[in-house]
């Protein structure tokens, strides 16, 4: 039954058509083990089953434990794996842990030290699926595989950076999980900060996993910490009320299953971060994410500074700043906006775009999880989070998290489903003369 279940799912979801011969070969390797996570015997049985398999095949196979499970169960599983010596070979045995990795900095520290009792750091694969997205990985190639962008990649040339991950979906069937999580922990602490790291990191000396992860940790360390008295100045939280999305009526968050009538959980966050290092001093990094927003759209905008003295500074020439837009999803492209002469008898300027579009390429684009699971199988840690990365990321959001938990937001719900979030999210940029793209 389990094999059939896998085959049905492959046929439904795979990008490729299932080849019957390949499938028959593959399915002979699939077995099912019924497991109780708190029963020591289950782990012993599993080990025996794996040992038998190894004996038949004359090998010691790799073991990859994939924990897509609430953080509360991780200690039980990890301790039992240790007791049963199921993952005793640091070169062959690995564990994948899904987010959320803990629920704050302290719990992440505890989880890391608990895992360290059973696993070497090189065995631990902490997933952030945004790092597996083609468009996010491409930031590295775009920045460091070209000579023309990197000289402009600093506070002399860049005015601001925006990162938006807007979702059309609400909390769906996950209301009770989301009630205890909220957008800050669900999206900002991980996905948005990881994207920010890709944009802001210094060039790594090589593509070694630890070299890249070191450069990302450097970024997280330099993000200026927001103090409790400045929370309202640097960040905005929102919660959706009812509204309309694509002409269809949408429930408010408090009407979702598993959600409290007076919930204080945020479904929207906008925040402004500064990085205290030479390259990024004084450049605001705006991040924004929300559920039940107007459209599903994830993108990064790098807005360049205005030209200091311009040949075209007098009206009627309206100069738009140069922008580089990296669309992560559902559009997958890179757009460079620049000014050109509008064809005609008079000299007027207009902005145009130069576009690299993934969908125009012949190559087949893998899903984020395809990349990540394959990397975990072959033992490449580059796209996974190291313990210090997760801890620093929690540290970045710590004050917002504590302040918001301890101070109820009386204006909730403060944005309509199907909108771009609360007005305060726009005001965060307006006061510096910036606007969300
Ligand atoms: C998950 C969050 O990590 O990312 C979800 O827990 C969110 O709440 C999802 O919907 C978004 O992922 P994607 O790939 O659809 O943008």
PDB file of N, CA and C and ligand atoms in Angstrom, residues 98-100 128-130 133 165-167 169-171 174 177-178 181 186-187 190-191 291 296 298 329 368-369, ligand 1:
ATOM      1  N   UNK A  98      12.953  20.011  10.099  1.00  0.00           N
ATOM      2  CA  UNK A  98      12.135  21.071   9.487  1.00  0.00           C
ATOM      3  C   UNK A  98      12.012  22.247  10.439  1.00  0.00           C
ATOM      4  N   UNK A  99      11.737  23.398   9.908  1.00  0.00           N
ATOM      5  CA  UNK A  99      11.412  24.534  10.751  1.00  0.00           C
ATOM      6  C   UNK A  99      10.001  24.375  11.331  1.00  0.00           C
ATOM      7  N   UNK A 100       9.583  25.012  12.373  1.00  0.00           N
ATOM      8  CA  UNK A 100      10.384  25.970  13.134  1.00  0.00           C
ATOM      9  C   UNK A 100      11.435  25.262  13.997  1.00  0.00           C
ATOM     10  N   UNK A 128      15.558  25.284   5.484  1.00  0.00           N
ATOM     11  CA  UNK A 128      14.771  26.493   5.211  1.00  0.00           C
ATOM     12  C   UNK A 128      14.510  26.416   3.714  1.00  0.00           C
ATOM     13  N   UNK A 129      13.286  26.046   3.329  1.00  0.00           N
ATOM     14  CA  UNK A 129      13.099  25.675   1.921  1.00  0.00           C
ATOM     15  C   UNK A 129      13.299  26.845   0.969  1.00  0.00           C
ATOM     16  N   UNK A 130      13.297  28.083   1.487  1.00  0.00           N
ATOM     17  CA  UNK A 130      13.571  29.213   0.589  1.00  0.00           C
ATOM     18  C   UNK A 130      14.977  29.140   0.001  1.00  0.00           C
ATOM     19  N   UNK A 133      15.122  27.355  -3.320  1.00  0.00           N
ATOM     20  CA  UNK A 133      14.457  27.909  -4.511  1.00  0.00           C
ATOM     21  C   UNK A 133      15.518  28.376  -5.502  1.00  0.00           C
ATOM     22  N   UNK A 165       7.536  38.933   0.776  1.00  0.00           N
ATOM     23  CA  UNK A 165       6.998  37.594   0.531  1.00  0.00           C
ATOM     24  C   UNK A 165       5.515  37.660   0.902  1.00  0.00           C
ATOM     25  N   UNK A 166       4.690  37.914  -0.105  1.00  0.00           N
ATOM     26  CA  UNK A 166       3.254  38.073   0.141  1.00  0.00           C
ATOM     27  C   UNK A 166       2.544  36.796  -0.282  1.00  0.00           C
ATOM     28  N   UNK A 167       1.626  36.359   0.542  1.00  0.00           N
ATOM     29  CA  UNK A 167       0.873  35.135   0.224  1.00  0.00           C
ATOM     30  C   UNK A 167      -0.610  35.456   0.089  1.00  0.00           C
ATOM     31  N   UNK A 169      -2.776  32.874   0.339  1.00  0.00           N
ATOM     32  CA  UNK A 169      -3.420  31.905   1.240  1.00  0.00           C
ATOM     33  C   UNK A 169      -3.460  32.438   2.664  1.00  0.00           C
ATOM     34  N   UNK A 170      -4.404  31.917   3.441  1.00  0.00           N
ATOM     35  CA  UNK A 170      -4.445  32.247   4.868  1.00  0.00           C
ATOM     36  C   UNK A 170      -3.754  31.136   5.634  1.00  0.00           C
ATOM     37  N   UNK A 171      -4.315  30.776   6.802  1.00  0.00           N
ATOM     38  CA  UNK A 171      -3.647  29.721   7.571  1.00  0.00           C
ATOM     39  C   UNK A 171      -4.179  28.335   7.219  1.00  0.00           C
ATOM     40  N   UNK A 174      -4.097  25.054   9.276  1.00  0.00           N
ATOM     41  CA  UNK A 174      -3.069  25.071  10.324  1.00  0.00           C
ATOM     42  C   UNK A 174      -3.334  26.108  11.409  1.00  0.00           C
ATOM     43  N   UNK A 177      -1.719  25.556  14.886  1.00  0.00           N
ATOM     44  CA  UNK A 177      -0.258  25.697  14.834  1.00  0.00           C
ATOM     45  C   UNK A 177       0.102  27.182  14.713  1.00  0.00           C
ATOM     46  N   UNK A 178      -0.592  27.858  13.800  1.00  0.00           N
ATOM     47  CA  UNK A 178      -0.230  29.243  13.501  1.00  0.00           C
ATOM     48  C   UNK A 178      -0.494  30.173  14.682  1.00  0.00           C
ATOM     49  N   UNK A 181       2.413  30.610  16.567  1.00  0.00           N
ATOM     50  CA  UNK A 181       3.610  30.914  15.772  1.00  0.00           C
ATOM     51  C   UNK A 181       3.582  32.370  15.299  1.00  0.00           C
ATOM     52  N   UNK A 186       7.196  32.389  11.743  1.00  0.00           N
ATOM     53  CA  UNK A 186       6.934  31.478  10.631  1.00  0.00           C
ATOM     54  C   UNK A 186       7.710  31.887   9.374  1.00  0.00           C
ATOM     55  N   UNK A 187       7.909  33.178   9.184  1.00  0.00           N
ATOM     56  CA  UNK A 187       8.491  33.652   7.920  1.00  0.00           C
ATOM     57  C   UNK A 187       9.717  34.556   8.087  1.00  0.00           C
ATOM     58  N   UNK A 190      13.189  33.138   9.564  1.00  0.00           N
ATOM     59  CA  UNK A 190      13.886  32.182   8.698  1.00  0.00           C
ATOM     60  C   UNK A 190      13.948  32.663   7.252  1.00  0.00           C
ATOM     61  N   UNK A 191      12.823  32.544   6.516  1.00  0.00           N
ATOM     62  CA  UNK A 191      12.887  32.792   5.072  1.00  0.00           C
ATOM     63  C   UNK A 191      13.376  34.203   4.729  1.00  0.00           C
ATOM     64  N   UNK A 291      -0.118  37.028   5.203  1.00  0.00           N
ATOM     65  CA  UNK A 291      -1.058  36.042   4.663  1.00  0.00           C
ATOM     66  C   UNK A 291      -2.320  36.780   4.209  1.00  0.00           C
ATOM     67  N   UNK A 296      -0.207  36.587  -4.477  1.00  0.00           N
ATOM     68  CA  UNK A 296       0.998  35.842  -4.103  1.00  0.00           C
ATOM     69  C   UNK A 296       2.140  36.444  -4.900  1.00  0.00           C
ATOM     70  N   UNK A 298       6.500  37.125  -4.393  1.00  0.00           N
ATOM     71  CA  UNK A 298       7.718  37.250  -3.592  1.00  0.00           C
ATOM     72  C   UNK A 298       8.789  37.858  -4.470  1.00  0.00           C
ATOM     73  N   UNK A 329       8.937  34.296  -6.872  1.00  0.00           N
ATOM     74  CA  UNK A 329       7.785  33.483  -7.271  1.00  0.00           C
ATOM     75  C   UNK A 329       6.517  34.323  -7.210  1.00  0.00           C
ATOM     76  N   UNK A 368      12.118  23.459  -4.822  1.00  0.00           N
ATOM     77  CA  UNK A 368      13.061  23.702  -3.725  1.00  0.00           C
ATOM     78  C   UNK A 368      13.382  22.407  -2.968  1.00  0.00           C
ATOM     79  N   UNK A 369      12.343  21.625  -2.670  1.00  0.00           N
ATOM     80  CA  UNK A 369      12.580  20.414  -1.881  1.00  0.00           C
ATOM     81  C   UNK A 369      13.371  19.350  -2.637  1.00  0.00           C
TER      82      UNK A 369
HETATM   83  C1  LIG B   1       6.357  27.884   5.243  1.00  0.00           C
HETATM   84  C2  LIG B   1       5.426  28.561   6.215  1.00  0.00           C
HETATM   85  O1  LIG B   1       7.641  27.758   5.800  1.00  0.00           O
HETATM   86  O2  LIG B   1       6.437  28.657   4.063  1.00  0.00           O
HETATM   87  C3  LIG B   1       4.053  28.734   5.597  1.00  0.00           C
HETATM   88  O3  LIG B   1       5.330  27.767   7.402  1.00  0.00           O
HETATM   89  C4  LIG B   1       4.166  29.471   4.290  1.00  0.00           C
HETATM   90  O4  LIG B   1       3.193  29.439   6.480  1.00  0.00           O
HETATM   91  C5  LIG B   1       5.195  28.786   3.389  1.00  0.00           C
HETATM   92  O5  LIG B   1       2.896  29.460   3.673  1.00  0.00           O
HETATM   93  C6  LIG B   1       5.448  29.590   2.137  1.00  0.00           C
HETATM   94  O6  LIG B   1       6.234  28.827   1.270  1.00  0.00           O
HETATM   95  P1  LIG B   1       6.151  29.063  -0.320  1.00  0.00           P
HETATM   96  O7  LIG B   1       7.239  28.194  -0.873  1.00  0.00           O
HETATM   97  O8  LIG B   1       4.773  28.664  -0.729  1.00  0.00           O
HETATM   98  O9  LIG B   1       6.400  30.525  -0.515  1.00  0.00           O
END
